[in-house]
Amino acid sequence: MAKKTSRAKTKSGGWSIATRAIHSGEARRRYADSLMTPIVQTSTFTFKDSKHIEDYTKNGMEHFEYGRYGNPTAQIAERRLADLEGAEDCVVFTSGMSAITTTILTLVKSGDHIVITDDSYKKTLEFCQSYLKQFGIGCTIVPFGDYGFIEKAIKKNTRLIFSESPTNPYLNIFDLVKIKKIAKKHNVLTLIDSTFATPFNQRPLEFGIDLVLQSATKYLAGHNDILAGAVLGKEKLVEKIRDLHKSIGGLIDPHCCYLLLRGLKTFPLRVERQNESALKIAEFLEGHRRIQKVYYPFLKSHRHYKVATEQMAGGGGVVTFEIKGNINDAKRFLDALKLCYIGPSLGGVETLITHPALVSYYNYSRKLRYKLGITDTLFRLAVGIENVQDLIDDLAGALKK
Ligand SMILES: *Cc1c(COP(=O)(O)O)cnc(C)c1O
């Protein structure tokens, strides 16, 4: 069992995560002695002479040949992310979804089967349920947290188990120790979408998970200004994914990698603040008479409080809650907010709030929505890095209405 340590504080190479987020994965002296990482804005790279070509093709000399096969700015982003996650290797993608789909496509072939938990990202579920079927790949969707069910769902041809942790919107926490044990027994790969946790709060690879997926769009880049994704794990597996990525070809551009690297420098600082603020907001909401229920993994009332506090360093920046009343009360609350922006996504510096019933699930029947737990008065707050009292005042003011 993982000890209740601040795993995020584990040092690698003597430096803590706050230092490595700024300095790792990059040569100390850079082009023109620049302090900042150069953006190598080129689609192709040149050879000095014929010897250089042969050193590259025959003698394994490192060289960037063509933009779709790699770029120095992207490589630095990959090395930094790998260092933060404690991974041997990493590939960056144009988005989190690109990382997820390319990874799954690399690992399965026709006739295979995968197991995925039911409160995964909507697009991930859609991809596994509908798209993979076209290639004869089976998919069983299992209820989150039912480990007996998961084990029963594993067949002879099951290749992998995929889950998020924490999940959206209820912030359920997957027990990584338990799932690793099941996966090992049946010899299947484990994939964790760790977007909500980030390597600051949890590093699934340390629990023996095979591959970690990240939507770097969220906390890692952190400024709501780019889309990016990553897969991280053992070199042998990641190299296969990189190969397919080169063929599929949706490569991230160097400028975007620069923005990702810039965002990463403050990522531990931001997530530390978001952990603190989210917990304070969760406690404030839990004590408010107009609140029905609050979901936050580091609140004692959360169904996965124990496993969360054992396996994670912090609860993250998302707080989900239900207000008392009906859909009209929910709309009035939303319309009365002055600081929180109404919008999807999470992990950025600006606080965002979404009302899943009105947005992601607007085309579902009310009955189906309620079956999925998406009630009329449910909100997901993605806490930014503003002053926490200002945020609490905004929420309190809107709840008064
Ligand atoms: C946003 C998100 C994704 C998709 O990432 P994009 O960068 O938007 O493609 C996948 N998983 C989780 C948990 C997410 O929050």
XYZ file of C-alpha atoms and ligand atoms in Angstrom:
416
model
C 0.000 0.000 0.000
C 1.297 3.420 -0.873
C 2.138 5.365 2.237
C 0.407 8.613 2.923
C 3.371 10.643 1.893
C 3.392 13.711 -0.200
C 4.439 11.603 -3.110
C 4.721 14.742 -5.172
C 7.582 15.817 -2.953
C 9.684 12.798 -3.893
C 12.941 14.041 -5.253
C 14.502 12.893 -8.467
C 18.093 13.822 -9.173
C 18.096 15.763 -5.924
C 15.616 18.397 -7.081
C 12.005 18.676 -6.092
C 9.153 18.928 -8.577
C 8.984 22.738 -8.287
C 12.577 23.018 -9.505
C 12.332 20.321 -12.143
C 9.217 21.908 -13.653
C 11.436 24.871 -14.542
C 14.764 23.252 -15.394
C 14.560 19.583 -16.349
C 14.817 17.970 -19.758
C 16.929 20.652 -21.348
C 20.599 21.491 -21.905
C 21.728 24.259 -19.586
C 23.429 26.236 -22.367
C 21.075 27.042 -25.211
C 21.186 28.618 -28.654
C 22.734 32.113 -28.477
C 22.949 31.673 -24.687
C 19.234 32.279 -24.533
C 17.690 31.769 -21.111
C 14.354 30.733 -22.657
C 13.860 27.562 -24.676
C 14.270 28.365 -28.383
C 11.231 27.758 -30.581
C 12.717 25.801 -33.468
C 10.176 26.864 -36.078
C 11.116 24.634 -38.967
C 9.528 21.772 -40.864
C 12.804 20.294 -42.024
C 16.397 19.896 -40.861
C 19.579 19.832 -42.916
C 22.634 17.614 -43.111
C 26.115 19.128 -43.149
C 27.487 16.619 -45.655
C 27.362 12.988 -46.722
C 29.225 11.868 -43.620
C 26.578 13.482 -41.455
C 23.881 11.575 -43.366
C 25.663 8.298 -42.818
C 26.364 9.001 -39.174
C 22.628 9.471 -38.791
C 21.384 6.588 -40.924
C 24.063 4.022 -40.140
C 25.670 4.984 -36.854
C 22.630 6.065 -34.862
C 23.701 9.676 -34.426
C 20.895 11.818 -33.025
C 19.511 14.175 -35.639
C 16.145 15.765 -36.378
C 15.304 14.925 -39.957
C 11.805 16.171 -40.633
C 9.160 17.911 -38.528
C 6.734 14.996 -38.394
C 9.465 12.768 -36.922
C 10.359 15.170 -34.151
C 11.361 18.690 -33.228
C 13.829 19.961 -30.591
C 11.284 22.153 -28.795
C 8.825 19.243 -28.656
C 11.583 16.950 -27.434
C 12.298 19.258 -24.498
C 8.595 19.294 -23.611
C 8.588 15.483 -23.751
C 11.685 15.173 -21.594
C 10.345 17.610 -19.017
C 6.971 15.898 -18.798
C 8.662 12.491 -18.514
C 10.822 13.770 -15.685
C 7.833 15.198 -13.792
C 5.778 12.031 -14.192
C 8.720 9.742 -13.398
C 8.462 8.105 -16.829
C 11.154 6.663 -19.066
C 9.635 8.280 -22.124
C 6.860 10.588 -23.316
C 5.204 11.629 -26.575
C 3.385 14.949 -26.836
C 0.287 15.330 -28.994
C -1.909 18.105 -30.366
C -4.564 17.304 -27.741
C -5.434 14.935 -24.944
C -7.825 13.057 -27.238
C -5.079 12.601 -29.823
C -2.885 11.059 -27.099
C -5.697 8.738 -25.976
C -6.812 7.543 -29.413
C -3.293 7.074 -30.802
C -2.265 5.140 -27.694
C -5.260 2.795 -27.801
C -4.892 2.252 -31.559
C -1.255 1.273 -31.014
C -2.093 -1.308 -28.376
C -5.057 -3.171 -29.857
C -5.724 -5.163 -32.985
C -8.812 -6.701 -34.507
C -10.262 -9.370 -32.212
C -8.947 -7.754 -29.040
C -11.058 -6.468 -26.187
C -10.732 -3.576 -23.780
C -12.300 -2.679 -20.440
C -13.132 0.933 -19.648
C -14.820 2.503 -16.612
C -18.162 4.177 -17.111
C -17.428 7.698 -15.959
C -14.611 8.237 -18.427
C -14.446 11.329 -20.641
C -17.403 11.328 -23.027
C -15.287 11.374 -26.188
C -13.056 8.558 -24.915
C -16.121 6.402 -24.282
C -17.537 7.250 -27.698
C -14.259 6.300 -29.361
C -14.027 2.964 -27.540
C -17.696 2.080 -27.879
C -18.426 3.088 -31.460
C -15.232 3.614 -33.387
C -13.199 0.649 -32.177
C -16.148 -1.613 -32.979
C -15.633 -0.853 -36.685
C -12.284 -2.640 -36.400
C -13.670 -5.640 -34.535
C -12.379 -4.532 -31.160
C -14.706 -5.313 -28.258
C -15.291 -2.975 -25.365
C -16.894 -3.576 -21.980
C -17.919 -0.552 -19.975
C -17.744 -1.297 -16.270
C -19.203 0.616 -13.323
C -16.526 2.718 -11.664
C -15.290 1.366 -8.354
C -16.693 -2.150 -8.778
C -13.445 -4.118 -8.867
C -15.235 -7.472 -8.866
C -17.112 -6.386 -11.977
C -13.888 -5.262 -13.624
C -12.238 -8.598 -12.964
C -15.240 -10.466 -14.331
C -15.202 -8.301 -17.467
C -11.664 -9.414 -18.334
C -11.656 -12.030 -21.089
C -8.934 -14.076 -22.760
C -8.542 -11.402 -25.453
C -8.607 -8.376 -23.123
C -5.582 -6.204 -23.804
C -6.081 -3.253 -21.516
C -8.020 -1.582 -18.732
C -8.591 2.142 -19.118
C -9.788 4.514 -16.435
C -9.578 8.094 -15.347
C -8.774 9.122 -11.819
C -10.110 11.398 -10.413
C -13.152 11.193 -12.687
C -15.495 13.826 -14.004
C -17.722 15.212 -12.512
C -17.940 13.208 -9.258
C -14.182 13.017 -8.664
C -14.235 9.301 -7.981
C -10.801 7.908 -7.176
C -9.536 4.706 -8.733
C -7.638 2.454 -6.331
C -4.396 2.054 -8.266
C -3.042 -0.622 -5.935
C -6.141 -2.770 -6.390
C -6.336 -2.360 -10.145
C -2.663 -3.124 -10.616
C -3.135 -6.385 -8.727
C -6.065 -7.409 -10.932
C -4.264 -6.422 -14.129
C -1.127 -8.299 -13.161
C -3.078 -11.456 -12.387
C -4.700 -11.399 -15.837
C -1.726 -9.987 -17.696
C -3.473 -6.912 -19.128
C -2.096 -3.402 -19.550
C -3.315 -0.571 -17.328
C -3.889 2.930 -18.718
C -4.774 5.844 -16.467
C -5.979 9.218 -17.702
C -4.415 11.287 -14.940
C -5.483 14.708 -16.233
C -7.384 15.638 -13.060
C -4.550 14.478 -10.780
C -1.439 15.781 -12.588
C 2.007 14.531 -11.531
C 1.854 16.962 -8.616
C -0.921 15.021 -6.889
C -0.343 11.493 -8.135
C 2.051 9.598 -10.348
C 0.336 6.357 -11.406
C 3.561 4.890 -12.834
C 4.877 4.624 -9.265
C 1.964 2.273 -8.573
C 2.986 0.041 -11.473
C 0.451 1.444 -13.955
C 1.725 0.889 -17.514
C 0.797 4.132 -19.240
C -0.341 7.561 -18.102
C -2.335 9.882 -20.345
C -2.575 13.604 -19.856
C -4.645 16.330 -21.404
C -1.910 18.958 -21.022
C -4.558 21.464 -22.094
C -5.632 21.548 -18.468
C -3.291 21.944 -15.461
C 0.027 21.294 -17.200
C -0.211 24.155 -19.685
C -2.540 25.876 -17.254
C -3.524 29.083 -19.068
C -6.536 28.072 -21.136
C -4.640 29.051 -24.296
C -3.470 25.811 -25.947
C -4.550 22.238 -26.570
C -1.960 19.532 -25.918
C -1.727 15.953 -24.716
C 0.830 13.381 -23.655
C 1.358 9.689 -23.073
C 4.006 8.558 -20.620
C 5.499 5.245 -19.551
C 8.142 2.662 -20.348
C 10.272 3.418 -23.389
C 9.403 0.148 -25.108
C 5.661 0.900 -25.120
C 5.954 4.632 -25.731
C 8.267 4.113 -28.709
C 5.540 2.069 -30.451
C 3.039 4.859 -29.864
C 5.514 7.418 -31.208
C 5.889 5.329 -34.374
C 2.146 5.295 -35.058
C 1.955 9.002 -34.227
C 4.491 9.687 -36.992
C 2.160 7.963 -39.477
C -1.108 9.423 -38.229
C 0.704 12.716 -38.345
C -1.207 15.128 -36.122
C 2.021 16.570 -34.757
C 2.032 19.410 -32.246
C 3.817 22.527 -33.464
C 6.940 23.993 -31.806
C 5.291 27.226 -30.716
C 2.611 25.280 -28.889
C 5.354 23.240 -27.180
C 6.973 26.474 -26.077
C 3.703 27.609 -24.496
C 3.396 24.229 -22.808
C 6.926 24.563 -21.416
C 6.194 28.083 -20.233
C 3.027 26.917 -18.512
C 4.852 23.975 -16.918
C 7.247 26.272 -15.074
C 4.494 27.422 -12.744
C 2.511 24.193 -12.724
C 3.525 22.991 -9.214
C 2.887 26.465 -7.826
C -0.520 26.630 -9.468
C -1.652 23.142 -8.483
C -0.522 23.654 -4.896
C -2.698 26.804 -4.778
C -5.577 25.065 -6.553
C -5.453 22.160 -4.061
C -5.648 24.606 -1.149
C -8.336 26.839 -2.620
C -10.504 23.956 -3.805
C -10.447 22.352 -0.356
C -11.383 25.680 1.283
C -14.198 26.211 -1.216
C -15.423 22.633 -0.746
C -15.523 23.159 3.028
C -17.312 26.476 2.623
C -19.923 24.953 0.321
C -20.425 21.921 2.553
C -21.339 24.232 5.416
C -23.745 26.370 3.363
C -27.476 25.937 3.948
C -28.355 26.285 0.258
C -26.054 23.447 -0.785
C -27.408 19.936 -1.179
C -24.150 18.020 -1.564
C -20.453 18.607 -2.228
C -18.073 16.193 -3.936
C -14.358 16.689 -3.254
C -11.951 13.772 -2.693
C -10.201 15.394 0.256
C -13.460 15.994 2.138
C -14.216 13.303 4.741
C -17.724 13.008 3.284
C -16.409 11.838 -0.121
C -16.912 8.144 -0.815
C -13.240 7.739 -1.768
C -11.692 9.945 0.910
C -9.589 7.090 2.298
C -8.045 5.930 -0.959
C -7.634 9.538 -2.129
C -5.685 10.620 0.926
C -3.630 7.415 0.882
C -2.668 7.554 -2.771
C -2.713 11.273 -3.592
C -0.893 14.367 -2.371
C -3.862 16.682 -2.930
C -7.471 16.655 -4.049
C -6.985 18.807 -7.160
C -8.696 21.963 -8.317
C -12.170 20.716 -9.184
C -15.117 20.875 -6.802
C -18.489 19.439 -7.783
C -21.655 20.395 -5.939
C -25.405 20.383 -6.060
C -27.439 23.328 -4.888
C -30.893 22.966 -3.350
C -33.836 23.781 -5.589
C -34.718 23.237 -9.223
C -33.361 24.048 -12.690
C -34.517 27.684 -12.392
C -32.619 28.110 -9.134
C -29.589 26.642 -10.892
C -29.899 29.172 -13.736
C -30.344 32.064 -11.283
C -27.217 30.986 -9.391
C -25.199 30.743 -12.616
C -26.375 34.136 -13.861
C -25.519 35.848 -10.569
C -21.805 34.894 -10.620
C -19.539 37.859 -11.303
C -16.022 36.388 -11.057
C -16.287 32.753 -12.156
C -16.621 32.428 -15.923
C -19.175 29.996 -17.312
C -17.317 27.551 -19.546
C -15.958 24.050 -19.945
C -12.404 22.885 -19.238
C -10.375 23.081 -16.039
C -6.891 23.488 -14.676
C -6.259 27.033 -15.908
C -5.599 30.186 -13.924
C -9.172 31.464 -14.405
C -11.957 29.878 -12.383
C -14.569 28.252 -14.588
C -17.946 26.793 -13.781
C -20.024 24.402 -15.847
C -23.533 23.155 -15.508
C -23.335 19.670 -17.073
C -27.113 19.324 -17.522
C -27.247 22.459 -19.688
C -23.998 21.845 -21.587
C -22.483 18.369 -22.039
C -25.770 16.527 -21.473
C -28.237 19.002 -23.006
C -29.407 16.453 -25.587
C -30.059 13.671 -23.061
C -33.501 13.013 -21.672
C -33.939 14.112 -18.058
C -34.480 10.489 -17.050
C -31.208 9.324 -18.622
C -29.357 12.303 -17.177
C -30.566 11.457 -13.695
C -29.569 7.841 -14.214
C -26.055 9.090 -14.987
C -26.168 11.303 -11.923
C -26.308 14.572 -13.875
C -29.024 16.373 -11.958
C -30.607 19.755 -12.734
C -28.726 21.545 -9.962
C -25.276 19.983 -10.374
C -22.256 22.249 -10.975
C -18.588 21.634 -11.606
C -16.289 24.371 -10.396
C -12.755 24.370 -11.853
C -10.881 26.514 -9.393
C -8.255 28.887 -10.781
C -5.546 30.751 -8.901
C -7.480 33.877 -7.926
C -7.662 34.872 -4.270
C -9.750 32.201 -2.572
C -11.800 34.669 -0.506
C -12.799 36.524 -3.677
C -14.015 33.226 -5.112
C -15.903 32.309 -1.955
C -17.510 35.778 -1.900
C -18.609 35.331 -5.510
C -20.171 31.950 -4.774
C -21.763 33.202 -1.548
C -23.235 36.231 -3.340
C -24.736 34.073 -6.079
C -26.123 31.550 -3.594
C -27.977 34.375 -1.839
C -29.998 34.936 -5.006
C -10.079 17.455 -21.412
C -9.890 16.033 -21.135
C -9.556 15.132 -22.143
C -9.397 15.568 -23.565
O -8.298 16.407 -23.711
P -8.193 17.479 -24.908
O -6.872 18.125 -24.640
O -9.352 18.396 -24.786
O -8.231 16.699 -26.163
C -9.382 13.812 -21.800
N -9.525 13.385 -20.540
C -9.851 14.213 -19.542
C -9.994 13.673 -18.167
C -10.056 15.563 -19.803
O -10.376 16.391 -18.806
